[in-house]
Amino acid sequence: MINIFEVNETNNMIDQERLDVRTITLGISLLDCCDADLNTLNQKIYNKITRIAKDLVKTGEDIELSYGIPIVNKRISVTPIALVGGPACQTPGDFVSIAKTLDAAARATGVNFLGGFSALVSKGMTEADENLIRSIPMALRDTERVCASVNVGSTKTGINMDAVKLMGEIIKKTAEETQENDSLGCAKLVVFCNAPDDNPFMAGAFHGVTEADAVLNVGVSGPGVVKHALESVRGENFEVLCETVKKTAFKVTRVGQLVAKEASERMGIPFGILDLSLAPTPAIGDSVAEILEEMGLESVGAPGTTAALALLNDQVKKGGVMASSYVGGLSGAFIPVSEDQGMIDAVAKGALTLEKLEAMTCVCSVGLDMIAIPGSTSPATISGIIADEAAIGMINQKTTAVRLIPVIGKDVGDTVEFGGLLGYAPVQPVNPYGCEAFISRGGRIPAPIHSFKN
C-alpha cells in the first residue's frame, strides 16, 4: 500500500533532486523488411517504423501529464542495419540511403534519436558489415537523429582486431566529415565489446535479433537523488553507505517500472527491460562524479575513485533487481565526461586523466564515454584505445564501449561545446607513444579461457 509519505518523497525526488525517466525506447524489428531492391527496402523500413511508432511521443507526453514524471527522451531502436540491408546494399552509398530513410522516419515520429545503424562483427565481417561500417562517416554527416554502433568483440568470440583497426579509421573520418560542428558525428558513434541486445540508451541502442517484433525498454536515471540520500549519512560506515544507495536505487527503479508498465498498456506493445543507469547531465546536481565525492573523495580521479565507483555500481544493481523482475540493458553508473559537470571539472583541474577513466571502466556500466581528444590523434591510437577497452570487457565478461571525439582543429586546453544533454568537454591529452605495428597485425585476439563453459 502506497502511503502519503512515499508520494511526497517521490515528488521531492522529481522536483528537487532531478529524478527523471531518461528515455522510453521503442525497439522495432526490421527483419521482415528485407528486400533485394533498395528502393523497396527503404519504403518498407519507413512504413514499418512510422506505423508502429506513430503514438510513441504522444504516449510519453500523456504519461508525463498523468503522473508528473519527466520523460526526457522518446527514442527508437531497430535491428542492426547491416543484417537488414545486406541483400540490397552493394556499396557504402547504398547504406547511406538507408540512414537517410531512418532519419526521415525519426523526424516523422518526432523521436529524439534512432539507434541501430549498426554492425555486429565480433568474430568477422561480411561484405555487408564492412560496407555499413565504411558508410558511417557519410551517414552521420548527412543525418540528424541517426546513431551508429559497432560491436567488435565479446567474451565468447574474442576481439576482431581487423574491425578495431577499421573503427579507428572510421572515427577519425567521421570527425573530419563533421568538423564544421566540432566533429559532432563522433558523439553518435559507439564501439562496443559485449553489446547488449536491449540497451535503451543512445548512441548504442539497437534491437537485438532475439527480441520480439516490437518491445518497449525504459531507462531511468537519478544521480541527484542518490547524492541527496548520501548527504544524510556523511561519516557513516560502508554498511550504511551501501544500504542507502541500494534503498534509493529501489525507489528510483519503482518509478521507472510504473512508467514502463503504463506505456506498454497504452501502446499495446510488450514491456522489455528497465535499465537503471545513473546517467548524468551537464546540469548542476545531476552528476555521478558528485556522488563519488559525497562518499569522501576530494575529487573524482583521486585514489579510491575506482573502489567508490565499484561500490556504487553494485549497490545500484542490487537495489534495482529488487524493484523490477526485468532489469536489463546496462544498469549501473555511466561516466560520460562531457555530460557530467563534476567529471568536466575534474578533467579541467587535472584530477581525472584518460588512464584513470580507463581504470574506472573496469567497474562501471559502460566505458570511455563522450571524451574529447585532440583532432591530430592518429587512427591507430584511437584503435589502440578501443582494443584496450574491448579487452577489459572481454576478460571481465561485461559490456564496455568507446565514444571518443577527436575534434578536428582543437588541441589540449581547448573546450568543445556539443549542446543539450551532450554538454561540453575539455580536450584531454592522449598518450603520445604509438601502437600502429600492434594494431596492423590483423586477425583476432582469441577469447579468454573462461569463455569455454559448455
XYZ file of C-alpha atoms in Angstrom:
454
model
C 0.000 0.000 0.000
C 1.455 3.358 -1.047
C 1.271 5.945 1.718
C 1.368 9.749 1.593
C 4.997 9.793 2.783
C 6.098 7.799 -0.260
C 4.111 10.070 -2.574
C 5.727 13.163 -1.074
C 9.167 11.534 -1.213
C 8.777 10.780 -4.923
C 7.549 14.315 -5.586
C 10.651 15.698 -3.876
C 12.877 13.424 -5.964
C 11.310 14.817 -9.136
C 11.013 18.474 -8.119
C 14.262 18.973 -6.184
C 16.627 16.085 -6.968
C 16.268 15.808 -10.777
C 14.765 12.314 -10.903
C 13.591 11.530 -14.413
C 12.839 8.769 -16.856
C 15.693 9.414 -19.240
C 14.162 7.527 -22.152
C 11.369 5.359 -23.447
C 12.944 3.438 -26.320
C 10.732 1.512 -28.716
C 12.591 -1.401 -30.275
C 11.367 -2.424 -33.730
C 12.427 -5.489 -35.726
C 13.107 -4.753 -39.385
C 13.916 -8.330 -40.365
C 10.629 -8.657 -42.255
C 11.550 -5.572 -44.317
C 14.441 -7.298 -46.079
C 14.274 -6.980 -49.851
C 16.735 -7.273 -52.718
C 15.544 -3.952 -54.175
C 16.955 -0.927 -52.350
C 14.001 1.390 -53.029
C 11.517 -1.223 -51.855
C 13.628 -1.880 -48.750
C 13.716 1.803 -47.848
C 9.971 2.125 -48.289
C 9.291 -0.924 -46.120
C 11.586 0.404 -43.385
C 9.946 3.833 -43.385
C 6.427 2.393 -43.396
C 7.031 -0.040 -40.541
C 8.766 2.457 -38.244
C 6.190 5.199 -38.771
C 3.314 2.740 -38.311
C 4.493 1.169 -35.063
C 5.997 4.321 -33.517
C 3.301 6.788 -34.517
C 1.981 7.156 -30.951
C 5.274 6.856 -29.047
C 5.899 10.541 -28.409
C 2.272 11.303 -27.564
C 2.128 8.347 -25.165
C 5.230 9.603 -23.360
C 3.792 13.111 -23.118
C 0.451 11.805 -21.824
C 2.187 9.763 -19.098
C 4.174 12.851 -18.084
C 0.914 14.770 -17.671
C -0.811 11.922 -15.818
C 1.942 11.240 -13.282
C 4.122 14.342 -13.281
C 7.202 12.262 -14.044
C 9.583 13.893 -16.563
C 10.305 11.679 -19.585
C 13.272 13.370 -21.200
C 13.622 11.406 -24.439
C 11.487 9.227 -26.674
C 13.631 7.066 -28.935
C 13.565 4.182 -31.395
C 15.994 1.304 -31.852
C 15.957 -1.022 -34.850
C 17.523 -4.301 -35.954
C 21.217 -3.818 -36.855
C 21.022 -2.400 -40.357
C 23.959 -4.473 -41.635
C 21.655 -7.509 -41.253
C 18.651 -5.839 -42.847
C 20.417 -4.136 -45.738
C 22.682 -6.983 -46.819
C 20.629 -8.263 -49.778
C 20.042 -4.798 -51.281
C 23.176 -2.821 -50.402
C 26.204 -3.348 -52.625
C 28.125 -0.197 -51.682
C 28.578 2.111 -48.668
C 26.447 4.653 -50.519
C 23.518 2.238 -50.512
C 23.689 2.082 -46.719
C 23.764 5.884 -46.553
C 20.403 5.887 -48.310
C 19.012 3.674 -45.520
C 20.428 6.057 -42.910
C 18.538 8.901 -44.586
C 15.350 6.810 -44.541
C 15.829 6.149 -40.821
C 16.357 9.864 -40.229
C 13.161 10.692 -42.121
C 11.225 8.138 -40.053
C 12.660 9.591 -36.835
C 11.549 13.078 -37.857
C 8.100 11.839 -38.862
C 7.535 10.156 -35.492
C 9.070 13.047 -33.531
C 11.637 10.982 -31.598
C 14.935 12.440 -30.388
C 17.206 9.698 -31.726
C 17.037 6.442 -33.665
C 19.668 3.787 -32.974
C 20.561 0.659 -34.856
C 22.686 1.820 -37.779
C 24.890 -0.969 -36.542
C 27.042 -3.987 -37.330
C 27.916 -6.965 -35.114
C 31.407 -8.092 -36.113
C 32.971 -9.620 -33.006
C 34.344 -12.590 -34.952
C 34.402 -11.467 -38.570
C 32.921 -9.074 -41.126
C 30.636 -9.888 -44.025
C 30.705 -7.678 -47.093
C 27.524 -6.009 -45.863
C 29.077 -5.374 -42.433
C 32.112 -3.726 -43.973
C 30.039 -1.623 -46.367
C 27.884 -0.371 -43.483
C 30.918 0.449 -41.362
C 32.540 2.353 -44.237
C 29.303 4.286 -44.748
C 29.168 5.586 -41.159
C 31.073 8.877 -41.686
C 28.782 9.938 -44.544
C 25.671 8.602 -42.835
C 26.304 10.600 -39.646
C 27.248 13.657 -41.687
C 24.009 13.547 -43.684
C 21.567 12.744 -40.867
C 20.496 14.450 -37.666
C 18.929 11.790 -35.427
C 20.559 8.519 -36.502
C 23.033 6.826 -34.147
C 25.560 4.151 -35.109
C 27.299 1.371 -33.207
C 29.672 -1.479 -33.978
C 30.323 -4.479 -31.709
C 33.939 -5.582 -32.245
C 34.369 -8.202 -29.513
C 32.815 -10.477 -26.934
C 33.838 -12.818 -24.162
C 32.735 -15.779 -26.283
C 34.452 -14.836 -29.554
C 37.427 -12.651 -28.664
C 38.251 -9.330 -30.326
C 38.108 -8.770 -34.077
C 41.257 -6.676 -34.496
C 40.579 -6.068 -38.192
C 37.355 -4.350 -37.146
C 39.178 -2.496 -34.355
C 41.694 -1.137 -36.854
C 38.924 -0.123 -39.233
C 36.947 1.624 -36.492
C 39.930 3.806 -35.596
C 39.936 4.987 -39.206
C 36.143 5.401 -39.273
C 36.058 7.510 -36.095
C 38.751 9.791 -37.492
C 36.912 10.053 -40.833
C 33.624 10.802 -39.060
C 35.363 13.584 -37.143
C 36.637 15.052 -40.406
C 33.253 14.796 -42.142
C 31.543 16.673 -39.296
C 34.346 19.066 -38.344
C 32.169 22.121 -39.014
C 30.153 21.065 -35.922
C 33.186 20.276 -33.739
C 33.227 16.677 -35.033
C 29.789 16.075 -33.513
C 29.203 12.980 -35.632
C 31.502 11.025 -33.310
C 29.104 11.707 -30.419
C 26.594 9.486 -32.244
C 29.005 6.568 -32.753
C 29.851 3.850 -30.193
C 32.252 0.904 -30.441
C 31.256 -1.991 -28.164
C 32.502 -5.209 -26.672
C 29.712 -7.477 -25.378
C 26.966 -5.144 -26.629
C 23.567 -5.936 -25.045
C 20.537 -6.516 -27.282
C 18.182 -4.435 -25.137
C 20.048 -1.245 -24.221
C 17.647 1.744 -24.365
C 20.383 4.399 -24.170
C 21.889 6.162 -27.170
C 24.084 6.115 -29.066
C 24.466 2.364 -28.589
C 20.862 1.153 -28.721
C 19.817 -1.468 -31.264
C 17.026 -4.037 -31.377
C 18.531 -7.484 -30.939
C 17.606 -10.321 -33.278
C 16.288 -12.407 -30.364
C 13.757 -9.719 -29.426
C 10.032 -9.610 -30.254
C 8.707 -7.704 -33.272
C 8.306 -4.609 -31.099
C 9.182 -4.005 -27.442
C 9.360 -1.063 -25.036
C 12.534 -0.578 -22.995
C 12.786 2.181 -20.389
C 15.870 3.876 -18.984
C 15.661 5.616 -15.601
C 18.211 7.999 -14.142
C 18.652 9.718 -10.810
C 22.202 10.756 -9.821
C 20.839 13.737 -7.924
C 18.536 11.510 -5.878
C 21.423 9.244 -4.848
C 23.672 12.181 -3.944
C 20.936 13.747 -1.829
C 20.398 10.463 0.018
C 24.119 10.138 0.752
C 24.255 13.639 2.218
C 22.212 12.328 5.144
C 24.774 9.600 6.012
C 28.063 11.513 5.896
C 30.700 9.850 8.030
C 28.743 6.610 8.434
C 30.397 3.243 7.743
C 30.304 1.357 4.460
C 27.381 -0.834 5.505
C 25.204 2.246 5.992
C 26.541 3.770 2.770
C 25.699 0.650 0.759
C 22.233 0.283 2.251
C 21.454 3.909 1.456
C 22.439 3.562 -2.208
C 20.551 0.268 -2.532
C 17.332 1.602 -0.998
C 17.487 4.733 -3.142
C 18.026 2.696 -6.309
C 14.991 0.603 -5.384
C 12.798 3.719 -5.147
C 14.091 5.132 -8.421
C 13.518 1.829 -10.211
C 9.917 1.627 -8.990
C 9.212 4.941 -10.719
C 10.611 3.522 -13.950
C 8.597 0.332 -13.542
C 5.410 2.387 -13.262
C 6.178 4.310 -16.459
C 7.206 1.160 -18.331
C 4.013 -0.729 -17.491
C 1.844 2.277 -18.276
C 3.498 2.862 -21.666
C 3.206 -0.824 -22.512
C -0.506 -0.910 -21.733
C -1.295 2.301 -23.575
C 0.572 1.304 -26.742
C -0.274 -2.409 -26.668
C 3.419 -3.280 -27.021
C 5.233 -5.699 -24.667
C 7.459 -4.278 -21.926
C 11.036 -5.444 -22.362
C 13.508 -4.281 -19.728
C 14.099 -1.477 -17.277
C 17.608 -0.024 -17.377
C 18.548 1.703 -14.138
C 21.639 3.603 -15.193
C 22.757 6.696 -13.324
C 23.112 8.747 -16.499
C 24.234 12.296 -15.663
C 23.543 15.568 -17.464
C 25.543 18.827 -17.527
C 23.015 20.334 -15.081
C 24.251 21.153 -11.593
C 23.211 18.442 -9.126
C 22.832 15.708 -11.748
C 26.336 14.255 -11.579
C 27.813 10.800 -10.919
C 31.119 12.474 -10.031
C 29.397 14.371 -7.210
C 28.071 11.076 -5.790
C 31.627 9.727 -5.608
C 32.833 12.941 -3.978
C 29.965 12.768 -1.479
C 31.334 9.355 -0.476
C 34.501 11.094 0.683
C 36.742 11.777 -2.320
C 38.302 15.230 -2.568
C 37.817 14.966 -6.330
C 36.755 12.223 -8.691
C 40.004 10.778 -10.028
C 41.666 10.697 -6.611
C 42.897 7.388 -5.173
C 39.823 5.438 -4.086
C 37.740 6.529 -7.080
C 37.582 3.083 -8.678
C 36.575 1.465 -5.375
C 33.860 4.071 -4.803
C 32.518 3.572 -8.322
C 32.522 -0.218 -7.887
C 30.505 0.138 -4.701
C 28.033 2.499 -6.377
C 27.561 0.304 -9.439
C 26.994 -2.860 -7.410
C 24.524 -1.347 -4.964
C 22.545 0.301 -7.771
C 22.131 -3.108 -9.423
C 21.170 -4.790 -6.139
C 18.515 -2.178 -5.416
C 17.217 -2.291 -8.985
C 16.725 -6.043 -9.211
C 14.586 -5.978 -6.063
C 12.294 -3.384 -7.628
C 11.731 -4.981 -11.037
C 11.912 -8.517 -12.387
C 13.099 -7.221 -15.747
C 16.136 -5.081 -15.011
C 18.427 -5.280 -18.034
C 20.326 -3.232 -20.571
C 23.379 -1.832 -18.794
C 22.114 -0.688 -15.357
C 24.695 0.907 -13.095
C 26.598 4.190 -13.410
C 27.658 5.988 -16.586
C 30.755 8.194 -16.641
C 30.416 10.306 -19.817
C 32.841 13.182 -19.357
C 31.071 15.894 -21.363
C 27.663 15.076 -19.854
C 28.703 15.312 -16.195
C 29.681 18.671 -14.703
C 31.670 17.010 -11.920
C 33.675 14.979 -14.454
C 34.285 18.089 -16.548
C 35.597 19.985 -13.520
C 37.864 17.086 -12.513
C 39.391 16.861 -16.001
C 39.864 20.625 -16.151
C 41.878 20.697 -12.907
C 43.964 17.635 -13.816
C 42.464 15.253 -11.238
C 40.962 12.912 -13.847
C 43.007 11.527 -16.749
C 42.210 9.230 -19.647
C 44.163 6.448 -17.938
C 42.177 6.811 -14.692
C 38.949 6.801 -16.678
C 40.040 3.531 -18.275
C 40.618 2.017 -14.826
C 37.144 3.159 -13.756
C 35.559 1.420 -16.747
C 36.544 -1.928 -15.227
C 33.744 -1.476 -12.679
C 31.193 0.941 -14.214
C 28.321 0.342 -16.607
C 29.985 1.026 -19.929
C 33.304 2.597 -20.836
C 35.192 5.609 -22.169
C 32.267 7.848 -22.992
C 31.988 11.292 -24.595
C 35.675 12.108 -24.292
C 37.115 14.871 -26.481
C 40.686 14.255 -27.662
C 42.985 16.239 -29.967
C 41.967 16.213 -33.619
C 45.511 15.243 -34.551
C 45.200 11.870 -32.777
C 46.054 9.099 -35.226
C 43.579 6.379 -36.243
C 45.994 3.748 -34.864
C 45.988 5.393 -31.423
C 42.177 5.504 -31.448
C 42.174 1.815 -32.379
C 44.570 1.106 -29.516
C 42.223 2.756 -27.050
C 39.330 0.714 -28.465
C 41.381 -2.500 -28.156
C 42.242 -1.744 -24.516
C 38.625 -1.125 -23.643
C 37.411 -4.197 -25.533
C 39.950 -6.307 -23.657
C 38.557 -5.079 -20.329
C 35.074 -6.094 -21.429
C 36.138 -9.439 -22.853
C 38.153 -10.555 -19.828
C 35.677 -9.268 -17.249
C 32.563 -10.560 -19.048
C 30.966 -7.108 -19.098
C 29.874 -4.531 -21.616
C 32.483 -1.927 -22.448
C 32.351 0.812 -25.045
C 34.280 3.698 -26.537
C 32.793 7.010 -27.666
C 35.781 9.211 -28.451
C 35.583 12.541 -30.262
C 38.819 13.596 -31.974
C 37.880 17.247 -32.502
C 39.440 18.424 -35.740
C 41.333 21.701 -35.298
C 41.389 21.575 -31.499
C 44.065 20.510 -29.029
C 44.641 20.000 -25.315
C 43.478 23.085 -23.416
C 40.611 23.839 -25.801
C 36.967 23.297 -24.877
C 34.281 21.860 -27.122
C 30.586 22.738 -26.864
C 28.215 19.983 -28.004
C 24.983 21.427 -26.591
C 21.935 19.938 -24.864
C 22.374 16.684 -22.960
C 25.729 16.174 -24.709
C 27.192 19.100 -22.760
C 30.743 20.360 -23.256
C 34.204 18.954 -22.666
C 37.824 19.973 -22.279
C 40.078 18.299 -24.855
C 42.104 15.667 -22.994
C 45.681 14.601 -23.702
C 46.350 11.178 -25.206
C 49.493 9.101 -24.625
C 51.902 10.256 -27.370
C 53.515 6.863 -27.957
C 52.278 4.844 -30.912
C 50.841 1.349 -31.356
C 50.489 1.125 -35.137
C 52.608 -2.020 -35.518
C 50.435 -3.805 -32.947
C 47.126 -2.666 -34.461
C 48.249 -3.574 -38.005
C 48.915 -7.255 -37.265
C 45.415 -8.272 -38.379
C 43.236 -11.176 -37.296
C 41.643 -11.831 -33.922
C 42.631 -11.783 -30.281
C 41.269 -15.158 -29.075
C 38.523 -15.484 -26.494
C 39.790 -15.949 -22.916
C 39.915 -19.404 -21.328
C 36.898 -18.735 -19.115
C 34.735 -18.302 -22.256
C 34.776 -22.092 -22.696
C 31.854 -23.093 -20.484
C 29.972 -25.745 -22.469
